[in-house]
PDB file of C-alpha atoms and ligand atoms in Angstrom:
ATOM      1  CA  MET A   1      79.058  30.601  51.267  1.00 62.00           C
ATOM      2  CA  THR A   2      78.365  28.773  54.258  1.00 74.00           C
ATOM      3  CA  ASP A   3      81.097  27.023  56.194  1.00 74.00           C
ATOM      4  CA  SER A   4      80.005  23.934  55.491  1.00 71.00           C
ATOM      5  CA  ILE A   5      80.033  24.884  51.822  1.00 75.00           C
ATOM      6  CA  ARG A   6      84.159  25.931  52.203  1.00 77.00           C
ATOM      7  CA  THR A   7      84.442  23.059  54.903  1.00 73.00           C
ATOM      8  CA  LEU A   8      84.092  20.593  51.643  1.00 72.00           C
ATOM      9  CA  ILE A   9      85.426  22.163  48.334  1.00 78.00           C
ATOM     10  CA  MET A  10      88.818  22.882  51.212  1.00 78.00           C
ATOM     11  CA  GLY A  11      88.129  19.762  51.569  1.00 75.00           C
ATOM     12  CA  GLY A  12      87.943  18.486  48.146  1.00 80.00           C
ATOM     13  CA  ALA A  13      90.850  19.867  47.141  1.00 86.00           C
ATOM     14  CA  GLN A  14      93.143  18.758  49.493  1.00 85.00           C
ATOM     15  CA  GLY A  15      91.788  15.160  49.013  1.00 84.00           C
ATOM     16  CA  TYR A  16      92.341  16.201  45.012  1.00 91.00           C
ATOM     17  CA  MET A  17      96.019  16.758  46.921  1.00 92.00           C
ATOM     18  CA  ILE A  18      97.335  13.475  48.286  1.00 90.00           C
ATOM     19  CA  GLU A  19      95.562  12.012  45.032  1.00 90.00           C
ATOM     20  CA  LEU A  20      97.245  13.507  42.323  1.00 94.00           C
ATOM     21  CA  THR A  21     100.772  13.331  44.403  1.00 94.00           C
ATOM     22  CA  ARG A  22     100.422   9.953  44.805  1.00 92.00           C
ATOM     23  CA  TYR A  23     100.120   9.292  41.224  1.00 94.00           C
ATOM     24  CA  LEU A  24     103.310  12.306  40.202  1.00 95.00           C
ATOM     25  CA  ALA A  25     105.162  10.377  42.695  1.00 95.00           C
ATOM     26  CA  ALA A  26     104.766   7.000  41.610  1.00 95.00           C
ATOM     27  CA  ALA A  27     104.241   7.120  38.110  1.00 95.00           C
ATOM     28  CA  GLY A  28     106.764   9.417  37.300  1.00 96.00           C
ATOM     29  CA  GLY A  29     108.674   7.779  40.223  1.00 96.00           C
ATOM     30  CA  VAL A  30     108.247   4.083  37.716  1.00 95.00           C
ATOM     31  CA  THR A  31     109.394   6.616  34.518  1.00 95.00           C
ATOM     32  CA  LEU A  32     112.377   8.017  35.851  1.00 96.00           C
ATOM     33  CA  VAL A  33     113.096   4.458  36.890  1.00 95.00           C
ATOM     34  CA  LEU A  34     113.321   2.948  33.821  1.00 94.00           C
ATOM     35  CA  TRP A  35     114.677   6.021  32.376  1.00 94.00           C
ATOM     36  CA  LEU A  36     117.516   6.139  34.008  1.00 95.00           C
ATOM     37  CA  GLY A  37     117.938   1.585  33.892  1.00 91.00           C
ATOM     38  CA  ALA A  38     116.972   2.274  29.481  1.00 88.00           C
ATOM     39  CA  ARG A  39     120.290   0.959  28.730  1.00 87.00           C
ATOM     40  CA  TRP A  40     118.995  -2.838  31.062  1.00 87.00           C
ATOM     41  CA  THR A  41     115.019  -1.576  30.451  1.00 89.00           C
ATOM     42  CA  GLU A  42     114.908  -1.510  26.757  1.00 88.00           C
ATOM     43  CA  SER A  43     116.773  -5.135  26.805  1.00 89.00           C
ATOM     44  CA  ARG A  44     113.029  -5.889  29.304  1.00 93.00           C
ATOM     45  CA  ARG A  45     110.285  -3.559  26.839  1.00 93.00           C
ATOM     46  CA  ILE A  46     108.132  -6.400  26.740  1.00 94.00           C
ATOM     47  CA  GLN A  47     105.975  -5.005  23.415  1.00 92.00           C
ATOM     48  CA  LEU A  48     107.967  -3.662  20.071  1.00 88.00           C
ATOM     49  CA  ARG A  49     105.477  -1.376  19.767  1.00 89.00           C
ATOM     50  CA  THR A  50     106.271   2.583  21.478  1.00 89.00           C
ATOM     51  CA  PRO A  51     104.142   4.207  22.769  1.00 90.00           C
ATOM     52  CA  ASP A  52     103.239   7.152  21.947  1.00 90.00           C
ATOM     53  CA  PHE A  53     102.982  11.069  23.005  1.00 92.00           C
ATOM     54  CA  ALA A  54      98.663  10.459  22.196  1.00 92.00           C
ATOM     55  CA  ASP A  55      98.834   6.652  24.243  1.00 92.00           C
ATOM     56  CA  TRP A  56     100.494   9.054  27.582  1.00 93.00           C
ATOM     57  CA  GLN A  57      98.300  12.061  26.899  1.00 94.00           C
ATOM     58  CA  HIS A  58      95.465  10.195  26.777  1.00 94.00           C
ATOM     59  CA  GLU A  59      95.764   7.909  29.863  1.00 96.00           C
ATOM     60  CA  VAL A  60      97.563  11.283  31.671  1.00 96.00           C
ATOM     61  CA  ILE A  61      93.699  13.119  30.963  1.00 96.00           C
ATOM     62  CA  ASN A  62      92.214  10.010  31.887  1.00 96.00           C
ATOM     63  CA  SER A  63      93.521   9.800  35.182  1.00 96.00           C
ATOM     64  CA  LEU A  64      93.244  13.279  35.982  1.00 96.00           C
ATOM     65  CA  ILE A  65      89.464  12.592  35.547  1.00 96.00           C
ATOM     66  CA  THR A  66      89.574   9.453  38.303  1.00 96.00           C
ATOM     67  CA  MET A  67      90.832  11.713  40.861  1.00 95.00           C
ATOM     68  CA  VAL A  68      88.167  13.614  41.425  1.00 94.00           C
ATOM     69  CA  THR A  69      86.278  10.475  42.641  1.00 94.00           C
ATOM     70  CA  PHE A  70      89.357   9.624  44.173  1.00 92.00           C
ATOM     71  CA  ALA A  71      88.592  12.359  45.576  1.00 92.00           C
ATOM     72  CA  ALA A  72      85.282  12.322  46.503  1.00 91.00           C
ATOM     73  CA  SER A  73      85.558   8.483  48.220  1.00 90.00           C
ATOM     74  CA  THR A  74      88.673   9.597  50.254  1.00 87.00           C
ATOM     75  CA  MET A  75      85.846  12.334  51.098  1.00 87.00           C
ATOM     76  CA  LEU A  76      83.054  10.307  51.951  1.00 88.00           C
ATOM     77  CA  THR A  77      84.824   7.383  53.706  1.00 87.00           C
ATOM     78  CA  ILE A  78      86.113  10.267  56.555  1.00 86.00           C
ATOM     79  CA  ALA A  79      82.428  11.634  57.093  1.00 86.00           C
ATOM     80  CA  LEU A  80      81.777   8.094  58.159  1.00 89.00           C
ATOM     81  CA  ALA A  81      84.747   8.074  59.959  1.00 87.00           C
ATOM     82  CA  ARG A  82      83.430  11.549  61.712  1.00 86.00           C
ATOM     83  CA  MET A  83      79.838   9.700  61.849  1.00 89.00           C
ATOM     84  CA  GLY A  84      80.721   6.720  63.294  1.00 89.00           C
ATOM     85  CA  ILE A  85      79.848   4.628  60.414  1.00 92.00           C
ATOM     86  CA  ILE A  86      83.261   3.455  60.363  1.00 91.00           C
ATOM     87  CA  HIS A  87      85.996   3.074  62.917  1.00 90.00           C
ATOM     88  CA  VAL A  88      89.393   3.853  61.550  1.00 90.00           C
ATOM     89  CA  SER A  89      91.328   4.341  64.992  1.00 90.00           C
ATOM     90  CA  MET A  90      94.644   7.282  64.107  1.00 91.00           C
ATOM     91  CA  ALA A  91      96.542   4.485  66.920  1.00 92.00           C
ATOM     92  CA  ALA A  92      99.462   3.053  65.914  1.00 92.00           C
ATOM     93  CA  PRO A  93      98.639  -0.841  66.533  1.00 92.00           C
ATOM     94  CA  PRO A  94     101.151  -3.126  67.765  1.00 95.00           C
ATOM     95  CA  ILE A  95     102.857  -4.490  64.103  1.00 95.00           C
ATOM     96  CA  TRP A  96     101.146  -8.028  64.193  1.00 97.00           C
ATOM     97  CA  LEU A  97      97.838  -6.258  63.953  1.00 96.00           C
ATOM     98  CA  ALA A  98      99.290  -4.137  61.043  1.00 96.00           C
ATOM     99  CA  GLY A  99     100.896  -6.803  59.705  1.00 96.00           C
ATOM    100  CA  VAL A 100      97.603  -8.823  59.852  1.00 96.00           C
ATOM    101  CA  GLU A 101      95.264  -6.200  58.563  1.00 96.00           C
ATOM    102  CA  PHE A 102      97.391  -5.385  55.457  1.00 97.00           C
ATOM    103  CA  VAL A 103      97.296  -9.148  54.296  1.00 97.00           C
ATOM    104  CA  ALA A 104      93.947  -9.342  55.084  1.00 97.00           C
ATOM    105  CA  VAL A 105      92.320  -5.513  53.137  1.00 97.00           C
ATOM    106  CA  VAL A 106      95.214  -6.542  50.250  1.00 98.00           C
ATOM    107  CA  ILE A 107      93.563 -10.171  50.001  1.00 98.00           C
ATOM    108  CA  ALA A 108      89.490  -9.085  49.893  1.00 98.00           C
ATOM    109  CA  HIS A 109      90.636  -5.830  47.030  1.00 98.00           C
ATOM    110  CA  ASP A 110      92.312  -8.292  44.829  1.00 98.00           C
ATOM    111  CA  ALA A 111      89.350 -10.302  44.840  1.00 98.00           C
ATOM    112  CA  TYR A 112      87.017  -7.388  44.220  1.00 98.00           C
ATOM    113  CA  PHE A 113      89.226  -5.992  41.411  1.00 98.00           C
ATOM    114  CA  TYR A 114      89.055  -9.565  40.294  1.00 98.00           C
ATOM    115  CA  TRP A 115      85.436  -9.602  40.129  1.00 98.00           C
ATOM    116  CA  MET A 116      84.841  -6.188  39.227  1.00 97.00           C
ATOM    117  CA  HIS A 117      86.928  -6.882  36.445  1.00 98.00           C
ATOM    118  CA  ARG A 118      84.966  -9.898  34.985  1.00 97.00           C
ATOM    119  CA  ALA A 119      81.927  -8.135  35.390  1.00 97.00           C
ATOM    120  CA  LEU A 120      84.238  -4.809  33.874  1.00 97.00           C
ATOM    121  CA  HIS A 121      84.161  -7.348  30.629  1.00 97.00           C
ATOM    122  CA  LEU A 122      80.622  -7.952  29.643  1.00 96.00           C
ATOM    123  CA  LYS A 123      79.063  -6.432  27.142  1.00 93.00           C
ATOM    124  CA  ALA A 124      76.833  -4.247  29.277  1.00 93.00           C
ATOM    125  CA  LEU A 125      79.022  -2.656  31.302  1.00 95.00           C
ATOM    126  CA  PHE A 126      82.899  -2.873  28.201  1.00 96.00           C
ATOM    127  CA  ARG A 127      81.942  -0.384  25.948  1.00 94.00           C
ATOM    128  CA  ARG A 128      80.490   2.303  28.952  1.00 95.00           C
ATOM    129  CA  ALA A 129      82.776   1.453  31.767  1.00 96.00           C
ATOM    130  CA  HIS A 130      85.914  -0.235  31.505  1.00 96.00           C
ATOM    131  CA  MET A 131      87.106   1.102  27.497  1.00 95.00           C
ATOM    132  CA  THR A 132      88.521   3.570  28.120  1.00 96.00           C
ATOM    133  CA  HIS A 133      91.418   2.243  30.599  1.00 96.00           C
ATOM    134  CA  HIS A 134      91.369  -0.861  27.060  1.00 96.00           C
ATOM    135  CA  MET A 135      92.400   2.615  24.969  1.00 93.00           C
ATOM    136  CA  SER A 136      96.172   1.305  25.836  1.00 92.00           C
ATOM    137  CA  ARG A 137      97.442  -0.602  24.756  1.00 91.00           C
ATOM    138  CA  THR A 138     100.361  -0.505  25.462  1.00 93.00           C
ATOM    139  CA  PRO A 139     100.708   0.931  28.003  1.00 94.00           C
ATOM    140  CA  THR A 140     102.976   3.428  30.727  1.00 95.00           C
ATOM    141  CA  PRO A 141     103.053   3.754  34.349  1.00 95.00           C
ATOM    142  CA  TRP A 142     100.487   7.031  33.494  1.00 96.00           C
ATOM    143  CA  ALA A 143      97.851   4.393  32.315  1.00 96.00           C
ATOM    144  CA  ALA A 144      97.770   3.575  35.880  1.00 94.00           C
ATOM    145  CA  TYR A 145      94.006   5.857  36.545  1.00 96.00           C
ATOM    146  CA  SER A 146      93.301   5.595  33.360  1.00 96.00           C
ATOM    147  CA  PHE A 147      89.328   4.936  33.485  1.00 96.00           C
ATOM    148  CA  ALA A 148      86.067   5.799  32.624  1.00 96.00           C
ATOM    149  CA  PRO A 149      83.814   7.720  35.584  1.00 95.00           C
ATOM    150  CA  ILE A 150      81.617   4.682  36.366  1.00 96.00           C
ATOM    151  CA  GLU A 151      85.185   2.627  36.363  1.00 97.00           C
ATOM    152  CA  ALA A 152      87.066   4.380  38.293  1.00 96.00           C
ATOM    153  CA  ALA A 153      83.997   5.139  40.756  1.00 96.00           C
ATOM    154  CA  PHE A 154      83.923   0.632  41.271  1.00 96.00           C
ATOM    155  CA  GLU A 155      87.277   1.593  41.251  1.00 96.00           C
ATOM    156  CA  ALA A 156      86.790   3.644  44.606  1.00 94.00           C
ATOM    157  CA  ALA A 157      84.330   1.988  46.395  1.00 95.00           C
ATOM    158  CA  PHE A 158      86.911  -0.800  47.633  1.00 96.00           C
ATOM    159  CA  LEU A 159      87.649   0.632  49.945  1.00 93.00           C
ATOM    160  CA  PRO A 160      84.282   2.584  52.173  1.00 92.00           C
ATOM    161  CA  LEU A 161      82.577  -1.296  51.592  1.00 94.00           C
ATOM    162  CA  PHE A 162      85.593  -2.462  52.798  1.00 95.00           C
ATOM    163  CA  LEU A 163      85.917  -0.549  56.056  1.00 94.00           C
ATOM    164  CA  LEU A 164      81.762  -0.484  56.818  1.00 93.00           C
ATOM    165  CA  ILE A 165      82.380  -4.561  57.786  1.00 93.00           C
ATOM    166  CA  VAL A 166      85.729  -4.183  59.274  1.00 91.00           C
ATOM    167  CA  PRO A 167      87.145  -1.654  62.106  1.00 88.00           C
ATOM    168  CA  PHE A 168      90.857  -0.794  60.909  1.00 92.00           C
ATOM    169  CA  HIS A 169      94.170   1.570  61.180  1.00 94.00           C
ATOM    170  CA  ALA A 170      94.826   4.957  59.745  1.00 92.00           C
ATOM    171  CA  LEU A 171      98.496   3.463  59.786  1.00 95.00           C
ATOM    172  CA  VAL A 172      97.455   0.276  57.070  1.00 96.00           C
ATOM    173  CA  VAL A 173      94.668   1.995  55.025  1.00 93.00           C
ATOM    174  CA  LEU A 174      97.821   4.481  53.791  1.00 93.00           C
ATOM    175  CA  ALA A 175     100.270   1.642  53.936  1.00 96.00           C
ATOM    176  CA  PHE A 176      97.812  -0.210  51.529  1.00 96.00           C
ATOM    177  CA  LEU A 177      97.179   2.354  49.547  1.00 93.00           C
ATOM    178  CA  LEU A 178     100.934   2.964  48.586  1.00 94.00           C
ATOM    179  CA  HIS A 179     101.233  -0.427  48.165  1.00 96.00           C
ATOM    180  CA  GLN A 180      97.844  -0.158  45.655  1.00 95.00           C
ATOM    181  CA  ILE A 181      99.026   2.864  43.863  1.00 94.00           C
ATOM    182  CA  ILE A 182     102.885   1.267  43.560  1.00 95.00           C
ATOM    183  CA  ARG A 183     101.885  -2.063  41.859  1.00 96.00           C
ATOM    184  CA  ASN A 184      99.317  -0.671  39.870  1.00 96.00           C
ATOM    185  CA  VAL A 185     102.250   1.748  37.967  1.00 96.00           C
ATOM    186  CA  ILE A 186     104.413  -1.538  37.530  1.00 96.00           C
ATOM    187  CA  GLY A 187     102.055  -3.224  36.316  1.00 96.00           C
ATOM    188  CA  HIS A 188     101.460  -0.733  33.689  1.00 96.00           C
ATOM    189  CA  SER A 189     104.798   0.092  32.907  1.00 96.00           C
ATOM    190  CA  GLY A 190     105.028  -1.822  29.620  1.00 95.00           C
ATOM    191  CA  HIS A 191     108.467  -3.957  30.992  1.00 95.00           C
ATOM    192  CA  GLU A 192     109.221  -6.785  33.388  1.00 95.00           C
ATOM    193  CA  LEU A 193     111.176  -6.421  35.658  1.00 93.00           C
ATOM    194  CA  ALA A 194     111.167  -9.511  37.005  1.00 95.00           C
ATOM    195  CA  TRP A 195     113.513 -13.030  36.211  1.00 95.00           C
ATOM    196  CA  SER A 196     113.374 -16.223  34.734  1.00 95.00           C
ATOM    197  CA  GLY A 197     111.726 -18.719  36.458  1.00 95.00           C
ATOM    198  CA  PHE A 198     109.842 -16.050  38.245  1.00 97.00           C
ATOM    199  CA  THR A 199     106.285 -16.995  37.870  1.00 97.00           C
ATOM    200  CA  ARG A 200     106.318 -20.632  38.065  1.00 96.00           C
ATOM    201  CA  SER A 201     108.460 -21.075  41.161  1.00 96.00           C
ATOM    202  CA  ARG A 202     105.750 -21.937  44.099  1.00 95.00           C
ATOM    203  CA  TRP A 203     108.103 -19.062  46.473  1.00 97.00           C
ATOM    204  CA  THR A 204     106.849 -16.347  43.560  1.00 97.00           C
ATOM    205  CA  GLY A 205     104.063 -17.197  40.553  1.00 97.00           C
ATOM    206  CA  TRP A 206     101.602 -16.481  43.320  1.00 97.00           C
ATOM    207  CA  LEU A 207     102.092 -12.807  42.086  1.00 98.00           C
ATOM    208  CA  THR A 208     101.522 -11.188  39.512  1.00 98.00           C
ATOM    209  CA  THR A 209     104.211  -9.026  37.362  1.00 97.00           C
ATOM    210  CA  THR A 210     104.036  -7.104  34.660  1.00 97.00           C
ATOM    211  CA  THR A 211     103.829  -9.289  31.759  1.00 97.00           C
ATOM    212  CA  HIS A 212     101.064 -10.837  33.561  1.00 97.00           C
ATOM    213  CA  HIS A 213      98.767  -7.060  32.966  1.00 97.00           C
ATOM    214  CA  ASP A 214     100.612  -5.781  29.500  1.00 96.00           C
ATOM    215  CA  LEU A 215      99.089  -9.052  28.225  1.00 96.00           C
ATOM    216  CA  HIS A 216      95.882  -8.316  29.157  1.00 97.00           C
ATOM    217  CA  HIS A 217      95.545  -4.774  28.110  1.00 95.00           C
ATOM    218  CA  SER A 218      97.231  -6.433  25.155  1.00 92.00           C
ATOM    219  CA  GLU A 219      95.408  -9.486  24.522  1.00 92.00           C
ATOM    220  CA  GLY A 220      91.924  -8.303  26.410  1.00 86.00           C
ATOM    221  CA  ARG A 221      90.536 -12.213  27.052  1.00 91.00           C
ATOM    222  CA  HIS A 222      92.855 -13.403  30.326  1.00 96.00           C
ATOM    223  CA  ASN A 223      94.128 -12.824  33.143  1.00 97.00           C
ATOM    224  CA  PHE A 224      91.735 -10.345  35.478  1.00 97.00           C
ATOM    225  CA  GLY A 225      94.180 -10.213  37.995  1.00 97.00           C
ATOM    226  CA  LEU A 226      95.753  -7.199  39.777  1.00 97.00           C
ATOM    227  CA  TYR A 227      97.980  -8.613  42.827  1.00 98.00           C
ATOM    228  CA  PHE A 228      97.623 -12.313  42.830  1.00 98.00           C
ATOM    229  CA  THR A 229      97.104 -15.487  39.707  1.00 98.00           C
ATOM    230  CA  TRP A 230      95.578 -16.612  42.627  1.00 97.00           C
ATOM    231  CA  TRP A 231      92.565 -16.423  41.298  1.00 98.00           C
ATOM    232  CA  ASP A 232      93.024 -16.319  37.624  1.00 98.00           C
ATOM    233  CA  ARG A 233      93.985 -20.381  38.185  1.00 97.00           C
ATOM    234  CA  MET A 234      91.450 -21.009  40.158  1.00 98.00           C
ATOM    235  CA  MET A 235      88.863 -20.051  37.207  1.00 98.00           C
ATOM    236  CA  GLY A 236      90.392 -21.215  34.070  1.00 97.00           C
ATOM    237  CA  THR A 237      90.721 -17.015  32.770  1.00 97.00           C
ATOM    238  CA  GLU A 238      95.451 -17.102  33.137  1.00 97.00           C
ATOM    239  CA  HIS A 239      96.813 -16.350  29.408  1.00 97.00           C
ATOM    240  CA  PRO A 240      97.393 -20.739  28.349  1.00 96.00           C
ATOM    241  CA  ARG A 241     101.095 -19.505  26.794  1.00 95.00           C
ATOM    242  CA  TYR A 242     101.696 -16.287  29.678  1.00 97.00           C
ATOM    243  CA  HIS A 243     104.435 -18.563  31.483  1.00 96.00           C
ATOM    244  CA  GLU A 244     106.213 -18.735  27.603  1.00 95.00           C
ATOM    245  CA  LYS A 245     105.481 -14.761  27.256  1.00 94.00           C
ATOM    246  CA  PHE A 246     107.030 -13.851  30.067  1.00 96.00           C
ATOM    247  CA  GLU A 247     110.217 -16.332  29.296  1.00 95.00           C
ATOM    248  CA  ALA A 248     111.057 -15.128  25.507  1.00 93.00           C
ATOM    249  CA  ILE A 249     110.645 -11.455  27.184  1.00 92.00           C
ATOM    250  CA  VAL A 250     113.147 -12.146  30.278  1.00 92.00           C
ATOM    251  CA  THR A 251     115.518 -14.011  28.366  1.00 90.00           C
ATOM    252  CA  ASP A 252     115.393 -11.931  25.539  1.00 70.00           C
ATOM    253  CA  ARG A 253     114.068 -13.335  22.937  1.00 58.00           C
ATOM    254  CA  PRO A 254     112.222 -11.641  20.711  1.00 53.00           C
ATOM    255  CA  ALA A 255     108.918 -10.489  22.534  1.00 48.00           C
ATOM    256  CA  LEU A 256     105.232 -12.484  21.115  1.00 50.00           C
ATOM    257  CA  THR A 257     102.929 -10.537  22.067  1.00 52.00           C
ATOM    258  CA  PRO A 258     100.302 -10.320  18.731  1.00 51.00           C
ATOM    259  CA  SER A 259     100.362  -5.828  18.968  1.00 51.00           C
ATOM    260  CA  SER A 260     103.975  -5.618  19.376  1.00 43.00           C
ATOM    261  CA  GLY A 261     103.726  -4.005  16.137  1.00 35.00           C
TER     262      GLY A 261
HETATM  263 ZN1  LIG B 301      90.303  -4.992  31.887  1.00 91.71          ZN
HETATM  264 ZN1  LIG B 302      95.398  -2.085  33.295  1.00 91.71          ZN
END
């Protein structure tokens, strides 16, 4: 075995372990919080249907497979940086610059995700690329990476593509990756922990809630956004009863989600 092949395998294994740690820590952490706070969080369950072992198994197995693609993308990004094709500085940026870079990458990822997600719902792509993710009708935190390989490749392509255009700091990339997995896991947690009025407030209504993405899983025709509600509102794809369903959950009225039976 040549040194370069050995380095490639070691790098891939390391990349996979980093992805696995990120996934286990985030999905495990949110599961633990929901379990420890069950007295309160149970009343915030979005659907009446409880995910069973088969749901959980499907989500974990597909996430483990997805992480192979994510590790490959990490290796590609590192290789491109070493070749000088993308520019990622290892130095600590000034706080203001870190803030600007973080906001820019999150807004760019939100736009990329919305349009990629709309494309994945086209007839030509849905069965092959996105149905695996939608097999989670009642998602759990473990659905965060439950993608078909084609969707995993689309998801993983964002960061190297973004870094090809914008020079960046490694610390901000790390913060972005942490933010991404935490928001992703919360969006699939099946419990609404935000408060009444959250979706209509001018201060918080632009952030997506767990109900927002849960409605996408249970009904599939609205709410394509990731972090923000902007794109869905601009493009007319927000669920017409989003606010009503959200309020029903957080004010302890019976859940209204159709797949709740
Ligand atoms: Zn979808
Ligand atoms: Zn989802």
